[in-house]
Amino acid sequence: MVPSEENQLVPKEDMLWRCRQSIFDEMKKKFSQIESAADEPRVLCIIQDTTNSKTVNERITLNLPASTPIKRLFEDVATKVGYINGTFDLIWGNGINVANTEPLDQSSDKSVVNAGFESGKKNFLHLTDKDGEQPQIALEESGGADGHNPDRFIGPLPREGSVGCSSDYASQNYSYSSILSKSETGYVGLVNQAMTCYLNSLLQTLFMTPEFRNALYKWEFEESEEDPVTSIPYQLQRLFVLLQTSKKRAIETTDVTRSFGWDSSEAWQQHDVQELCRVMFDALEQKWKQTEQADLINQLYQGKLKDYVRCLECGYESWRIDTYLDIPLVIRPYGSSQAFASVEEALHAFIQPEILDGPNQYFCERCKKKCDARKGLRFLHFPYLLTLQLKRFDFDYTTMHRIKLNDRMTFPEELDMGSFIDIEDESPQTESCTDSGAENEGSCHSDQMSNDFSNDDGVDEGICLESNSTVERISKAANEKNSLLYELFSVMVHSGSAAGGHYYACIKSFSDDQWYSFNDQHVSKITHEDIKKTYGGTSGSRGYYSSAFASSTNAYMLIYRMKDTMRNAKFLEVNEYPEHIKKLVEKEKELEEQEKRQREIERNTCKIKLFCMHPVKQIMMENKLEVHKDKTLKEAVEIAYKIIDLEEAVPLNCCRLVKYDEFHDYLERSYEGEEETPMGILLGGVKSTYMFDLLLETRRPDQAFQCYKPGEVMVKVHVVDLRQETVAPPISVRAYLNQTVTEFKHLISKAIHLPAETMRVVLERCYNDLRLLSVANKTLKAEGFFRSNKVFIESSESQDRQLAFPDSQLWKLLDRHANTIRLYVSLPEQSPGTQIRRTVFQKASGDSGNLDEICKRVKGSLGNMKSVEAILEESTEKLKTLSLQQQQQEGDNGDSSKSTEASDFEHIESPSNEIDSSTSTENRELENQIQVSDPDNFQSEERSDSDLNNDRSTSSVDSDILSSSHSSDTLCNVDNAPMPLANGLDSHSITSSRRSKANEGKKETWDTAEEDSGTDSEYDESGKSRGETQYMYFKAEPYIAEEGAGEGQKWLLIHVDKRITLSAFKQHLEPFVGVPSSQFKVFRVCASNQEFESVRLNETLSSFSDDNKITIRLGRALKKGEYRVKVYQLLVNDPEPCKFLLDSVFAKGMTVRQSKEELLPQLREQCGLDLTIDRFRLRKKTWKNPGTVFLDYHVYEEDINISSNWEVFLEILDGAEKMKSMSQLAVLSRRWRPSEMKLDPFQEVVLESSSVDELKEKLGEISGISLENIEFAKGRGTFPCEISVLEIHQDLDWNPKVSTLNVWPLYICDDGAVIFYRDKTEEVVELTEEQRNELMKKESSRLQKTGHRVTYSPRKEKALKIYLDGAPNKDLTQD
């Protein structure tokens, strides 16, 4: 029965209704679940990844319903972190279960709440290794809905951390572990050493060429004839075998580049892939001489073409034959804004002839006259493997820079070259082969043939050029033309600009006709659409610069293979390998397996810091323990025992490994009963870094090891003896944080056998933070104990217990102990002058000259600190008495330059034993009139002793002691009486004006910081020594230095409170040095033996630490407001224009003229320069460049910024000073004479303004050149702006179009600029080649001596070379 139409509709409607109802019910169910989930309590889980599987450990947060099972928690964590579920553990990180170190049960169906999670709170979990194995990273599933393979990658690799990439390319995750597994494509990538992507692209192309690979395999390496390291063919063989058989994802190319003779620096040089191809083929041809492969490159890659010129009148043709390995195709014709659309179009343009007419006519040998001619190229023979280079790199003559042409150029997958080959000559009269004079642009071997070439029988390359049988020749050529069909199999792509970029290769496999992208380590499948993306170009037209807006990723080299079933080869099968290749395959497999095993061992090796307190040497030794994770703790102890080398110190059974925290010096736990436990479990898995260390603990045979539990804390206990005033070395005690102070005292009492009842316990929580533990029932945790602690114990029954702790002797002793440092002080050598000076000082102070006696006198008897204080007070009083006597003598004599102290010092130290009488009384008194600013606002000078190690400044007695100024009194003793000065002003007016300016407010400039600079005085305003204000601990004793520390040099071992000021420290050293503290300097010796002078007298020694070394040098120390200045002589016309003269001292507020007056005697005595004050000037020195000329009335720190380590130029004048005002400008001019190829000496030109016209007028006056013929240019680089005479005429920017000197491109705003000038009518002399070479050698020698470059040019690209002997020749003449 056939149902009616109505009966057919009812069931359909019923079915639809049921579907709707089921969907509605499902949605209702979901909504109810959502509502119930919203009402359900939530559990916040924070999971920290503590494994070493990833470079960066993640921290994830999950907000889960309270009913979520533990099993689901693991799944969510695995998805979120990216690990395979079941390869990791989760353990508690906080909360009530923190003590539970057992991992959560991954298969449990318990809800998170039932498992101990707390709702409404943060639940911290640690993701750890499972059974000592690192978690496995989950790989992305291949494929997708669109069939896209995520492993596919075309284009440059995105940088790590990049936000996104081009839509043309698919990014992929990459880590080091991906190198260890082979690509799914079955092909192996190559590791990019740094910038060797161009090499990788070419190597992969050659590997995927069957004919080349098979021929390379047939070549056999003879180890007896050549070193395998330098054999290029052998290393290529090894590389190809690895590419074919390796199980890695990518392999290294370092062995290949090493055979090229390259070092690691070559990896950072990017080269052109076409250039590499040519150079490598040349190297292979050289290596393959006299072998079967000698002509392999030519057989595969070489073609021939004819370069001809044909007369259009008589038909006569001259020609030559050229060979080529690749055909360079122009992307865009010169001067054109339109690029060729395809490779075929570019090939047609390549062979398109040009007409030589007009002035370019060709001289025809037959016509014996110049005639119109046709010049062009004809292909005679195409190679089996055709290489096309797309010339995308060009030179823009507008900007004078290299550019890359990114225009679109298509290329076919099958290329018919039959239309481009020359079948027959156009005329039988082409008999002459001459050099047409037209070189083919591009990369062609030019084999120029002789005129009798037509008679050479060896020219046949598939097209016969002889006319023996025209029919036979044409027939043969026609057959070849019909067979010239090529298929594309390699596209080498460049992505980037002309300055640099990235290469990769798209290669078609002849095995399966599948295209692959070989992008360094990554090999992936690609499609024909991906190949089309390498055409380049963009839509629209933007004129000549259109390629600047196009895609920078495009094809650069194309390789085609001729389709010939007779010649097309397949890759050799394994059974077809030659015997030597089979052996090589086995050898490489074994090496790879060995490397894999070693890598597996490394991956399972725990590497952790190992410490040990050597039982004999008593020093903490540090090493690294490397132990396999499966080794037991007992075996690890044996390994550590051998590493520390304790065989002769202690038996093995007296050693054990414990968990140790080096930072806190804390023993965390011991491993009792776990001797057979694997180290991987004890250490929590294999990690690159651990949060703890291991300590190899030792004991005596009669001792027993103490048990260290995880909850314990380490306490170092120092016993204090108030009677002897000593603090004993520490004893380690373990305690619990929940112990009370009383319980802790009893614990210590058992360890050190002192009564707990009278025990005082002092905790040092941090530096200088001492706390007496006086509350008996307070816990150690409440008192501030942590993992590692230091306490001091005193248990005597003295009255000191009754005093408040801050007033007690115990506090003072501990305070001293905490702040006392140990210093090693080197005293000055015993020179004759020094000995006399010390004798004078010691007689005045009543001290003996014997160092041991001085130490005994200062130290006094043990335990009697009053004797030390008394001696210090006595020494201070004598110093003050000596100072008063000197002042009285100065007042009686009326001439401070001849005071007792000064005369003693100066007569002794001066080389001539004479005092310069030129130092006037006015100048000596003037220095005492210089006012200093507020003593609370100053910034002292710190000077590196490395500067002192120059020339005269290295003597133990500093040359500053010879200065007749600032040598006896401090600058703080200011006389308010006005003093007449040489310039008509008085000192009071100067200081008053400076004071009034200071009171107006600090300058809103960078000079503000310098305004308060200076060095502190050793005395405060009341004249009282700052060392007297507070007594600080100081103890000195003789010390015998190590060998090599300097013979005849005496050392002191000093224990001193580091809160003492430098001023007081120096006063304590006076008895040992033998001179007042103002007459010696303190230098701190750093680890590199560099010395830095300490000059801030009011600062403490808090920056010093134990065992620091200090050197004492004689010489007047800087006082407040003084700066040490290095003076150099400026010699503008000398080969070395900068010459060090001496060190001097300039003071704040001093005028330039005053500093010049003080320099005069020093220059005469130390440098032999007898000058008058108007015969020289001072000027700014910046590196080696002369700068601003300082005028006599300029004041330091007011007009001239002065700072520590300051340097100035001293310039001797030929005549009177021309610089009178700051508005003037002094430049150094030098004339260039092109007709003589030489430069005249420097001449100074002083300008009243920055006008170019005035400069030309001045230059015209000194040279006699008319103004309209003067051309000038600014010098480049550091003074004296040296430049080769072969380059100066064209390299400098002559005659800039400016009207003033202080604008671009000159920017001459300060004195000292170098100006070259010339007469533009003067022609450059013509030099012969011999004269030019001779002059070049002279200039090169001259400029190298002065330290300047021979040329002024940007960095040149390094030429690509392959060295056949495996190492480059050291040719100093090459770049």
Short mmCIF file of C-alpha atoms in Angstrom, two decimals, residues 423-604:
data_model
loop_
_atom_site.label_atom_id
_atom_site.label_comp_id
_atom_site.label_asym_id
_atom_site.label_seq_id
_atom_site.Cartn_x
_atom_site.Cartn_y
_atom_site.Cartn_z
CA ILE A 423 70.36 27.12 -34.18
CA GLU A 424 72.48 28.51 -37.00
CA ASP A 425 74.67 31.45 -37.77
CA GLU A 426 73.04 34.19 -39.76
CA SER A 427 75.94 34.55 -42.16
CA PRO A 428 78.72 32.25 -43.37
CA GLN A 429 81.10 35.21 -43.06
CA THR A 430 81.43 34.97 -39.27
CA GLU A 431 85.02 33.84 -39.33
CA SER A 432 86.80 36.16 -36.96
CA CYS A 433 86.80 35.71 -33.22
CA THR A 434 88.12 38.80 -31.47
CA ASP A 435 87.56 40.45 -28.19
CA SER A 436 84.59 42.64 -28.85
CA GLY A 437 85.38 44.72 -25.82
CA ALA A 438 81.93 44.16 -24.37
CA GLU A 439 81.99 42.10 -21.21
CA ASN A 440 78.80 40.26 -20.33
CA GLU A 441 77.28 41.73 -17.20
CA GLY A 442 76.77 39.13 -14.56
CA SER A 443 78.47 35.91 -13.58
CA CYS A 444 79.99 34.26 -16.63
CA HIS A 445 83.36 32.57 -17.08
CA SER A 446 85.07 34.39 -19.90
CA ASP A 447 87.16 31.98 -22.00
CA GLN A 448 88.46 34.32 -24.67
CA MET A 449 89.26 32.41 -27.82
CA SER A 450 92.04 33.18 -30.30
CA ASN A 451 91.46 34.30 -33.88
CA ASP A 452 91.97 30.79 -35.22
CA PHE A 453 89.11 29.48 -33.04
CA SER A 454 87.25 28.25 -36.15
CA ASN A 455 89.98 25.69 -36.63
CA ASP A 456 89.75 24.34 -33.06
CA ASP A 457 88.30 20.85 -32.95
CA GLY A 458 87.61 20.84 -29.23
CA VAL A 459 84.75 23.30 -29.12
CA ASP A 460 81.83 20.97 -29.68
CA GLU A 461 79.40 21.45 -26.77
CA GLY A 462 76.30 20.17 -28.55
CA ILE A 463 76.28 22.84 -31.25
CA CYS A 464 79.01 22.56 -33.88
CA LEU A 465 80.41 25.89 -34.94
CA GLU A 466 82.30 24.58 -37.93
CA SER A 467 80.85 24.66 -41.47
CA ASN A 468 81.85 21.17 -42.57
CA SER A 469 78.26 19.99 -42.81
CA THR A 470 75.59 22.64 -42.36
CA VAL A 471 72.74 20.14 -42.65
CA GLU A 472 74.23 17.86 -40.00
CA ARG A 473 74.92 20.79 -37.70
CA ILE A 474 71.42 22.22 -38.00
CA SER A 475 69.85 18.81 -37.51
CA LYS A 476 71.83 18.20 -34.33
CA ALA A 477 70.97 21.65 -32.98
CA ALA A 478 67.30 21.22 -33.80
CA ASN A 479 67.19 17.94 -31.88
CA GLU A 480 68.77 19.61 -28.89
CA LYS A 481 66.35 22.52 -29.14
CA ASN A 482 63.39 20.17 -29.01
CA SER A 483 64.77 18.56 -25.82
CA LEU A 484 65.38 21.80 -23.91
CA LEU A 485 62.50 21.43 -21.49
CA TYR A 486 63.43 22.15 -17.88
CA GLU A 487 61.55 21.53 -14.63
CA LEU A 488 61.92 23.72 -11.57
CA PHE A 489 63.08 21.92 -8.42
CA SER A 490 64.72 24.56 -6.19
CA VAL A 491 63.81 28.13 -5.29
CA MET A 492 66.19 29.92 -2.94
CA VAL A 493 64.26 32.72 -1.27
CA HIS A 494 65.58 35.89 0.35
CA SER A 495 63.53 37.75 2.93
CA GLY A 496 64.76 41.16 4.03
CA SER A 497 66.53 44.16 2.59
CA ALA A 498 69.83 44.93 0.91
CA ALA A 499 71.37 45.43 4.34
CA GLY A 500 70.60 41.86 5.41
CA GLY A 501 67.91 39.27 5.74
CA HIS A 502 67.18 35.57 5.81
CA TYR A 503 67.56 32.80 3.21
CA TYR A 504 65.61 29.58 2.98
CA ALA A 505 64.97 27.09 0.19
CA CYS A 506 61.83 25.61 -1.35
CA ILE A 507 62.84 22.29 -2.95
CA LYS A 508 60.88 19.67 -4.85
CA SER A 509 61.78 16.09 -4.10
CA PHE A 510 62.27 13.96 -7.24
CA SER A 511 61.21 10.94 -5.18
CA ASP A 512 57.60 11.97 -4.59
CA ASP A 513 57.28 15.29 -6.51
CA GLN A 514 56.36 16.99 -3.23
CA TRP A 515 57.57 20.51 -2.45
CA TYR A 516 59.27 21.09 0.91
CA SER A 517 60.43 24.18 2.75
CA PHE A 518 63.97 23.84 4.14
CA ASN A 519 64.15 26.69 6.63
CA ASP A 520 67.25 26.01 8.74
CA GLN A 521 66.13 23.53 11.43
CA HIS A 522 62.60 23.31 10.10
CA VAL A 523 61.53 21.13 7.20
CA SER A 524 57.86 21.16 6.24
CA LYS A 525 55.60 20.34 3.32
CA ILE A 526 54.37 23.20 1.14
CA THR A 527 52.13 23.60 -1.90
CA HIS A 528 52.34 25.27 -5.30
CA GLU A 529 50.49 28.23 -3.82
CA ASP A 530 53.33 28.73 -1.39
CA ILE A 531 55.77 28.81 -4.30
CA LYS A 532 53.72 31.54 -5.97
CA LYS A 533 54.07 33.67 -2.85
CA THR A 534 57.79 33.98 -3.61
CA TYR A 535 57.13 35.87 -6.88
CA GLY A 536 57.32 39.14 -4.90
CA GLY A 537 55.67 42.41 -5.79
CA THR A 538 52.50 44.18 -4.74
CA SER A 539 49.42 45.66 -6.35
CA GLY A 540 49.43 49.18 -7.76
CA SER A 541 52.24 51.29 -9.17
CA ARG A 542 54.42 53.61 -7.15
CA GLY A 543 57.01 54.51 -9.74
CA TYR A 544 60.69 53.65 -9.36
CA TYR A 545 60.38 53.03 -5.62
CA SER A 546 57.40 50.69 -5.92
CA SER A 547 59.50 47.77 -4.68
CA ALA A 548 60.06 49.55 -1.37
CA PHE A 549 56.41 48.88 -0.55
CA ALA A 550 56.36 45.31 -1.85
CA SER A 551 56.83 42.08 0.07
CA SER A 552 60.47 41.63 1.02
CA THR A 553 60.22 37.83 0.71
CA ASN A 554 60.86 36.74 -2.86
CA ALA A 555 62.79 34.29 -5.01
CA TYR A 556 66.47 35.02 -5.55
CA MET A 557 67.89 31.91 -7.25
CA LEU A 558 66.06 29.33 -9.38
CA ILE A 559 67.48 25.93 -10.31
CA TYR A 560 65.95 23.87 -13.14
CA ARG A 561 66.78 20.33 -14.24
CA MET A 562 66.55 19.25 -17.87
CA LYS A 563 63.76 16.74 -18.49
CA ASP A 564 65.63 13.88 -20.09
CA THR A 565 64.63 10.33 -19.23
CA MET A 566 68.04 9.09 -20.33
CA ARG A 567 69.94 11.42 -18.02
CA ASN A 568 67.53 12.04 -15.13
CA ALA A 569 68.94 10.09 -12.21
CA LYS A 570 67.40 8.78 -9.03
CA PHE A 571 68.97 8.80 -5.61
CA LEU A 572 71.17 5.81 -4.84
CA GLU A 573 69.50 3.17 -2.73
CA VAL A 574 71.24 1.86 0.36
CA ASN A 575 72.26 -1.36 -1.38
CA GLU A 576 73.75 0.72 -4.21
CA TYR A 577 76.07 2.69 -1.97
CA PRO A 578 79.78 2.34 -2.61
CA GLU A 579 81.60 0.38 0.06
CA HIS A 580 83.25 3.45 1.59
CA ILE A 581 79.86 5.17 1.95
CA LYS A 582 78.42 2.10 3.70
CA LYS A 583 81.29 2.25 6.19
CA LEU A 584 80.74 5.97 6.64
CA VAL A 585 77.02 5.40 7.28
CA GLU A 586 77.81 2.84 9.98
CA LYS A 587 80.41 5.11 11.52
CA GLU A 588 78.05 8.10 11.67
CA LYS A 589 75.25 5.94 13.07
CA GLU A 590 77.53 4.72 15.83
CA LEU A 591 78.64 8.26 16.62
CA GLU A 592 75.03 9.43 16.72
CA GLU A 593 74.03 6.57 19.01
CA GLN A 594 76.96 7.36 21.26
CA GLU A 595 75.96 11.01 21.33
CA LYS A 596 72.38 10.00 22.09
CA ARG A 597 73.51 7.82 24.98
CA GLN A 598 75.67 10.63 26.32
CA ARG A 599 72.79 13.07 25.95
CA GLU A 600 70.52 10.67 27.80
CA ILE A 601 73.06 10.44 30.59
CA GLU A 602 73.28 14.23 30.71
CA ARG A 603 69.52 14.52 30.80
CA ASN A 604 69.40 12.18 33.79
#
